[in-house]
């Protein structure tokens, strides 16, 4: 076993030395260099082989709908017939598209002794569009239905007889909770209770970093249901909601600004099936679990693209015997993929044959 690890670490060190000899990373290159931008903002970047300079993936996100306590109580006490099994967390699993909260700054032009001056004006928060898959269990539709019943009497406690042409309702019906029309009386009282959505949080997750975008005090401005067609080629049905909000920011679960911060901060939110729905987010759960168990292995560090010094220092951890069979396979997978990514795949293949590592560095 000792010979194996000596050989393995020797091979890994050779890879690292080869990387060092063949890569020239220039920190703060002179602006006159034609490739200055490529050196700084390319896939290598200033820190060597680091994914931090890579663009985010559009499909790596989750969305969290946070209801106010008053809205939760309304659903529980006033909508038992239609929303008995409804859980707002489950809706997170069915979001197809979401427009991140965007805004513009109004700039005013004024004259100062015939000179043009620009003065900052107000902020305009742009609407956000959230598109749900219209699933068979009606998760997205039930969320919209709870919202409209919360705000508008037209949808709350109505039956076919409610629409008879009686010209004018009786005083009892006019003042009654279930008989009113238009904007509902459900939200009267404490001003905080007028909100159905406390916030909608969109988490962009990229390996071990995440950025969260908050829409605060959210209202639905437009509901667009699907157009059904007999000529459709089994396209999924969608529900599109246009959201307006009073403010936006980047507050994480603990209330701190969270822009490009460690993903482990939201591990409980992602991995707890009660946090974001019964379906869970097993894709992200797997990534976090793998990150927790394998962050200190040579292969994981090569694959993650961290600094060369970390790769060298991790060899000591392996030699001390702090490993498991799964760790070995993770190392093999990481070394293979990492070596291929940086152009040393043939070196690892030769080492695999020489040291008998076929079972470890095999089909990954």
PDB file of C-alpha atoms in Angstrom, residues 122-296:
ATOM      1  CA  UNK A 122     -34.914  57.655  -8.611  1.00  0.00           C
ATOM      2  CA  UNK A 123     -34.556  53.895  -9.049  1.00  0.00           C
ATOM      3  CA  UNK A 124     -36.962  51.950 -11.240  1.00  0.00           C
ATOM      4  CA  UNK A 125     -37.294  48.266 -10.349  1.00  0.00           C
ATOM      5  CA  UNK A 126     -38.113  46.265 -13.448  1.00  0.00           C
ATOM      6  CA  UNK A 127     -40.713  43.467 -13.383  1.00  0.00           C
ATOM      7  CA  UNK A 128     -39.518  39.882 -13.079  1.00  0.00           C
ATOM      8  CA  UNK A 129     -41.054  37.013 -15.007  1.00  0.00           C
ATOM      9  CA  UNK A 130     -41.342  33.617 -13.286  1.00  0.00           C
ATOM     10  CA  UNK A 131     -42.379  30.639 -15.428  1.00  0.00           C
ATOM     11  CA  UNK A 132     -43.611  27.428 -13.778  1.00  0.00           C
ATOM     12  CA  UNK A 133     -44.229  24.022 -15.232  1.00  0.00           C
ATOM     13  CA  UNK A 134     -47.981  23.510 -14.888  1.00  0.00           C
ATOM     14  CA  UNK A 135     -47.735  20.121 -13.201  1.00  0.00           C
ATOM     15  CA  UNK A 136     -50.540  17.610 -12.756  1.00  0.00           C
ATOM     16  CA  UNK A 137     -50.717  18.275  -9.021  1.00  0.00           C
ATOM     17  CA  UNK A 138     -51.265  21.981  -9.749  1.00  0.00           C
ATOM     18  CA  UNK A 139     -48.457  23.214  -7.481  1.00  0.00           C
ATOM     19  CA  UNK A 140     -47.791  26.435  -9.381  1.00  0.00           C
ATOM     20  CA  UNK A 141     -51.482  27.059 -10.025  1.00  0.00           C
ATOM     21  CA  UNK A 142     -52.343  26.588  -6.351  1.00  0.00           C
ATOM     22  CA  UNK A 143     -49.738  29.186  -5.409  1.00  0.00           C
ATOM     23  CA  UNK A 144     -51.299  31.677  -7.795  1.00  0.00           C
ATOM     24  CA  UNK A 145     -54.791  30.721  -6.593  1.00  0.00           C
ATOM     25  CA  UNK A 146     -53.895  31.348  -2.946  1.00  0.00           C
ATOM     26  CA  UNK A 147     -52.484  34.751  -3.903  1.00  0.00           C
ATOM     27  CA  UNK A 148     -55.583  35.864  -5.814  1.00  0.00           C
ATOM     28  CA  UNK A 149     -57.911  34.699  -3.033  1.00  0.00           C
ATOM     29  CA  UNK A 150     -55.789  36.561  -0.497  1.00  0.00           C
ATOM     30  CA  UNK A 151     -56.171  39.867  -2.328  1.00  0.00           C
ATOM     31  CA  UNK A 152     -59.431  39.707  -4.290  1.00  0.00           C
ATOM     32  CA  UNK A 153     -62.919  38.792  -3.216  1.00  0.00           C
ATOM     33  CA  UNK A 154     -63.749  37.755  -6.775  1.00  0.00           C
ATOM     34  CA  UNK A 155     -62.008  34.436  -6.129  1.00  0.00           C
ATOM     35  CA  UNK A 156     -62.584  33.877  -2.415  1.00  0.00           C
ATOM     36  CA  UNK A 157     -65.495  31.756  -1.167  1.00  0.00           C
ATOM     37  CA  UNK A 158     -67.503  31.952  -4.366  1.00  0.00           C
ATOM     38  CA  UNK A 159     -69.956  29.524  -5.963  1.00  0.00           C
ATOM     39  CA  UNK A 160     -72.007  29.637  -9.182  1.00  0.00           C
ATOM     40  CA  UNK A 161     -74.830  31.474  -7.391  1.00  0.00           C
ATOM     41  CA  UNK A 162     -72.453  34.293  -6.495  1.00  0.00           C
ATOM     42  CA  UNK A 163     -72.594  35.577 -10.075  1.00  0.00           C
ATOM     43  CA  UNK A 164     -76.372  36.022 -10.356  1.00  0.00           C
ATOM     44  CA  UNK A 165     -77.544  39.345 -11.697  1.00  0.00           C
ATOM     45  CA  UNK A 166     -78.825  40.837  -8.450  1.00  0.00           C
ATOM     46  CA  UNK A 167     -77.690  44.367  -9.416  1.00  0.00           C
ATOM     47  CA  UNK A 168     -76.850  45.279  -5.817  1.00  0.00           C
ATOM     48  CA  UNK A 169     -75.780  42.979  -3.036  1.00  0.00           C
ATOM     49  CA  UNK A 170     -77.514  43.046   0.302  1.00  0.00           C
ATOM     50  CA  UNK A 171     -75.657  44.852   3.102  1.00  0.00           C
ATOM     51  CA  UNK A 172     -74.850  41.472   4.605  1.00  0.00           C
ATOM     52  CA  UNK A 173     -73.295  40.226   1.394  1.00  0.00           C
ATOM     53  CA  UNK A 174     -71.547  43.518   0.738  1.00  0.00           C
ATOM     54  CA  UNK A 175     -69.819  43.551   4.109  1.00  0.00           C
ATOM     55  CA  UNK A 176     -69.415  39.813   4.479  1.00  0.00           C
ATOM     56  CA  UNK A 177     -65.965  38.350   4.223  1.00  0.00           C
ATOM     57  CA  UNK A 178     -66.928  35.788   1.625  1.00  0.00           C
ATOM     58  CA  UNK A 179     -69.337  37.961  -0.325  1.00  0.00           C
ATOM     59  CA  UNK A 180     -67.190  40.963  -1.128  1.00  0.00           C
ATOM     60  CA  UNK A 181     -65.808  41.766  -4.561  1.00  0.00           C
ATOM     61  CA  UNK A 182     -62.696  43.466  -5.818  1.00  0.00           C
ATOM     62  CA  UNK A 183     -59.808  44.029  -3.462  1.00  0.00           C
ATOM     63  CA  UNK A 184     -60.393  41.804  -0.465  1.00  0.00           C
ATOM     64  CA  UNK A 185     -60.643  42.802   3.183  1.00  0.00           C
ATOM     65  CA  UNK A 186     -58.457  39.858   4.130  1.00  0.00           C
ATOM     66  CA  UNK A 187     -55.358  42.001   4.473  1.00  0.00           C
ATOM     67  CA  UNK A 188     -56.733  44.853   6.590  1.00  0.00           C
ATOM     68  CA  UNK A 189     -54.975  45.665   9.846  1.00  0.00           C
ATOM     69  CA  UNK A 190     -51.236  45.629  10.427  1.00  0.00           C
ATOM     70  CA  UNK A 191     -49.545  47.028   7.346  1.00  0.00           C
ATOM     71  CA  UNK A 192     -47.076  44.135   7.283  1.00  0.00           C
ATOM     72  CA  UNK A 193     -50.042  41.806   6.876  1.00  0.00           C
ATOM     73  CA  UNK A 194     -50.880  43.246   3.464  1.00  0.00           C
ATOM     74  CA  UNK A 195     -48.060  41.241   1.895  1.00  0.00           C
ATOM     75  CA  UNK A 196     -48.569  37.713   0.619  1.00  0.00           C
ATOM     76  CA  UNK A 197     -44.940  37.295  -0.469  1.00  0.00           C
ATOM     77  CA  UNK A 198     -42.371  38.486   2.023  1.00  0.00           C
ATOM     78  CA  UNK A 199     -39.662  37.822  -0.533  1.00  0.00           C
ATOM     79  CA  UNK A 200     -38.698  35.646  -3.466  1.00  0.00           C
ATOM     80  CA  UNK A 201     -35.076  34.529  -3.364  1.00  0.00           C
ATOM     81  CA  UNK A 202     -33.163  33.227  -6.383  1.00  0.00           C
ATOM     82  CA  UNK A 203     -29.936  31.359  -5.615  1.00  0.00           C
ATOM     83  CA  UNK A 204     -27.318  31.080  -8.353  1.00  0.00           C
ATOM     84  CA  UNK A 205     -25.156  28.084  -7.417  1.00  0.00           C
ATOM     85  CA  UNK A 206     -21.798  27.437  -9.060  1.00  0.00           C
ATOM     86  CA  UNK A 207     -19.733  24.709  -7.395  1.00  0.00           C
ATOM     87  CA  UNK A 208     -18.673  26.053  -3.989  1.00  0.00           C
ATOM     88  CA  UNK A 209     -19.946  29.622  -4.427  1.00  0.00           C
ATOM     89  CA  UNK A 210     -23.421  31.108  -4.661  1.00  0.00           C
ATOM     90  CA  UNK A 211     -25.079  34.479  -5.143  1.00  0.00           C
ATOM     91  CA  UNK A 212     -28.605  35.205  -3.982  1.00  0.00           C
ATOM     92  CA  UNK A 213     -30.996  37.765  -5.472  1.00  0.00           C
ATOM     93  CA  UNK A 214     -33.951  38.944  -3.372  1.00  0.00           C
ATOM     94  CA  UNK A 215     -37.213  40.423  -4.569  1.00  0.00           C
ATOM     95  CA  UNK A 216     -38.725  42.043  -1.471  1.00  0.00           C
ATOM     96  CA  UNK A 217     -42.453  42.639  -0.822  1.00  0.00           C
ATOM     97  CA  UNK A 218     -43.593  41.047  -4.062  1.00  0.00           C
ATOM     98  CA  UNK A 219     -46.887  41.453  -5.920  1.00  0.00           C
ATOM     99  CA  UNK A 220     -48.165  39.604  -8.981  1.00  0.00           C
ATOM    100  CA  UNK A 221     -48.942  41.986 -11.821  1.00  0.00           C
ATOM    101  CA  UNK A 222     -49.855  39.580 -14.601  1.00  0.00           C
ATOM    102  CA  UNK A 223     -50.886  35.927 -14.911  1.00  0.00           C
ATOM    103  CA  UNK A 224     -50.505  34.194 -18.262  1.00  0.00           C
ATOM    104  CA  UNK A 225     -51.900  30.689 -18.609  1.00  0.00           C
ATOM    105  CA  UNK A 226     -51.027  28.251 -21.372  1.00  0.00           C
ATOM    106  CA  UNK A 227     -52.576  28.087 -24.832  1.00  0.00           C
ATOM    107  CA  UNK A 228     -53.783  24.539 -25.386  1.00  0.00           C
ATOM    108  CA  UNK A 229     -53.417  23.072 -28.866  1.00  0.00           C
ATOM    109  CA  UNK A 230     -54.277  19.741 -30.490  1.00  0.00           C
ATOM    110  CA  UNK A 231     -51.240  20.261 -32.730  1.00  0.00           C
ATOM    111  CA  UNK A 232     -48.829  20.460 -29.843  1.00  0.00           C
ATOM    112  CA  UNK A 233     -46.003  17.914 -29.942  1.00  0.00           C
ATOM    113  CA  UNK A 234     -46.234  16.997 -26.257  1.00  0.00           C
ATOM    114  CA  UNK A 235     -44.830  20.337 -25.129  1.00  0.00           C
ATOM    115  CA  UNK A 236     -45.096  20.880 -21.357  1.00  0.00           C
ATOM    116  CA  UNK A 237     -47.734  23.293 -20.083  1.00  0.00           C
ATOM    117  CA  UNK A 238     -46.502  26.463 -18.416  1.00  0.00           C
ATOM    118  CA  UNK A 239     -47.767  29.215 -16.131  1.00  0.00           C
ATOM    119  CA  UNK A 240     -46.127  32.618 -16.388  1.00  0.00           C
ATOM    120  CA  UNK A 241     -46.315  35.197 -13.588  1.00  0.00           C
ATOM    121  CA  UNK A 242     -45.047  38.758 -13.876  1.00  0.00           C
ATOM    122  CA  UNK A 243     -43.835  39.965 -10.490  1.00  0.00           C
ATOM    123  CA  UNK A 244     -43.446  43.512  -9.196  1.00  0.00           C
ATOM    124  CA  UNK A 245     -41.506  44.239  -6.022  1.00  0.00           C
ATOM    125  CA  UNK A 246     -40.707  47.168  -3.761  1.00  0.00           C
ATOM    126  CA  UNK A 247     -36.967  46.535  -3.497  1.00  0.00           C
ATOM    127  CA  UNK A 248     -34.238  44.064  -4.386  1.00  0.00           C
ATOM    128  CA  UNK A 249     -30.981  43.088  -2.725  1.00  0.00           C
ATOM    129  CA  UNK A 250     -28.603  40.175  -2.066  1.00  0.00           C
ATOM    130  CA  UNK A 251     -29.325  39.018   1.490  1.00  0.00           C
ATOM    131  CA  UNK A 252     -28.513  35.409   2.368  1.00  0.00           C
ATOM    132  CA  UNK A 253     -30.445  33.255   4.860  1.00  0.00           C
ATOM    133  CA  UNK A 254     -28.512  34.773   7.780  1.00  0.00           C
ATOM    134  CA  UNK A 255     -29.140  38.336   6.642  1.00  0.00           C
ATOM    135  CA  UNK A 256     -25.662  39.004   5.272  1.00  0.00           C
ATOM    136  CA  UNK A 257     -24.900  40.205   1.762  1.00  0.00           C
ATOM    137  CA  UNK A 258     -24.226  37.039  -0.228  1.00  0.00           C
ATOM    138  CA  UNK A 259     -22.462  37.629  -3.537  1.00  0.00           C
ATOM    139  CA  UNK A 260     -19.976  34.941  -4.543  1.00  0.00           C
ATOM    140  CA  UNK A 261     -19.828  33.408  -1.050  1.00  0.00           C
ATOM    141  CA  UNK A 262     -19.342  29.748   0.024  1.00  0.00           C
ATOM    142  CA  UNK A 263     -22.198  27.439  -0.939  1.00  0.00           C
ATOM    143  CA  UNK A 264     -21.900  25.589   2.367  1.00  0.00           C
ATOM    144  CA  UNK A 265     -23.766  28.523   3.949  1.00  0.00           C
ATOM    145  CA  UNK A 266     -26.966  27.300   2.303  1.00  0.00           C
ATOM    146  CA  UNK A 267     -26.260  23.573   2.606  1.00  0.00           C
ATOM    147  CA  UNK A 268     -29.147  23.040   5.016  1.00  0.00           C
ATOM    148  CA  UNK A 269     -31.570  24.942   2.798  1.00  0.00           C
ATOM    149  CA  UNK A 270     -30.621  22.874  -0.233  1.00  0.00           C
ATOM    150  CA  UNK A 271     -30.241  19.437   1.302  1.00  0.00           C
ATOM    151  CA  UNK A 272     -33.186  19.517   3.722  1.00  0.00           C
ATOM    152  CA  UNK A 273     -36.213  18.246   1.813  1.00  0.00           C
ATOM    153  CA  UNK A 274     -38.415  20.356   4.062  1.00  0.00           C
ATOM    154  CA  UNK A 275     -36.499  23.465   3.061  1.00  0.00           C
ATOM    155  CA  UNK A 276     -37.246  23.442  -0.649  1.00  0.00           C
ATOM    156  CA  UNK A 277     -39.898  20.827  -1.178  1.00  0.00           C
ATOM    157  CA  UNK A 278     -40.489  17.108  -0.941  1.00  0.00           C
ATOM    158  CA  UNK A 279     -38.625  16.518  -4.192  1.00  0.00           C
ATOM    159  CA  UNK A 280     -35.458  18.001  -2.756  1.00  0.00           C
ATOM    160  CA  UNK A 281     -32.513  19.152  -4.811  1.00  0.00           C
ATOM    161  CA  UNK A 282     -30.530  15.958  -5.045  1.00  0.00           C
ATOM    162  CA  UNK A 283     -28.280  17.344  -7.763  1.00  0.00           C
ATOM    163  CA  UNK A 284     -26.999  20.012  -5.423  1.00  0.00           C
ATOM    164  CA  UNK A 285     -27.094  17.642  -2.462  1.00  0.00           C
ATOM    165  CA  UNK A 286     -24.663  15.379  -4.307  1.00  0.00           C
ATOM    166  CA  UNK A 287     -22.338  18.237  -5.143  1.00  0.00           C
ATOM    167  CA  UNK A 288     -22.257  19.437  -1.560  1.00  0.00           C
ATOM    168  CA  UNK A 289     -21.793  15.941  -0.189  1.00  0.00           C
ATOM    169  CA  UNK A 290     -18.939  15.327  -2.608  1.00  0.00           C
ATOM    170  CA  UNK A 291     -17.397  18.666  -1.715  1.00  0.00           C
ATOM    171  CA  UNK A 292     -17.544  17.910   1.994  1.00  0.00           C
ATOM    172  CA  UNK A 293     -15.932  14.471   1.713  1.00  0.00           C
ATOM    173  CA  UNK A 294     -13.444  15.093  -1.042  1.00  0.00           C
ATOM    174  CA  UNK A 295     -12.297  18.678  -0.698  1.00  0.00           C
ATOM    175  CA  UNK A 296      -8.907  17.650   0.734  1.00  0.00           C
TER     176      UNK A 296
END
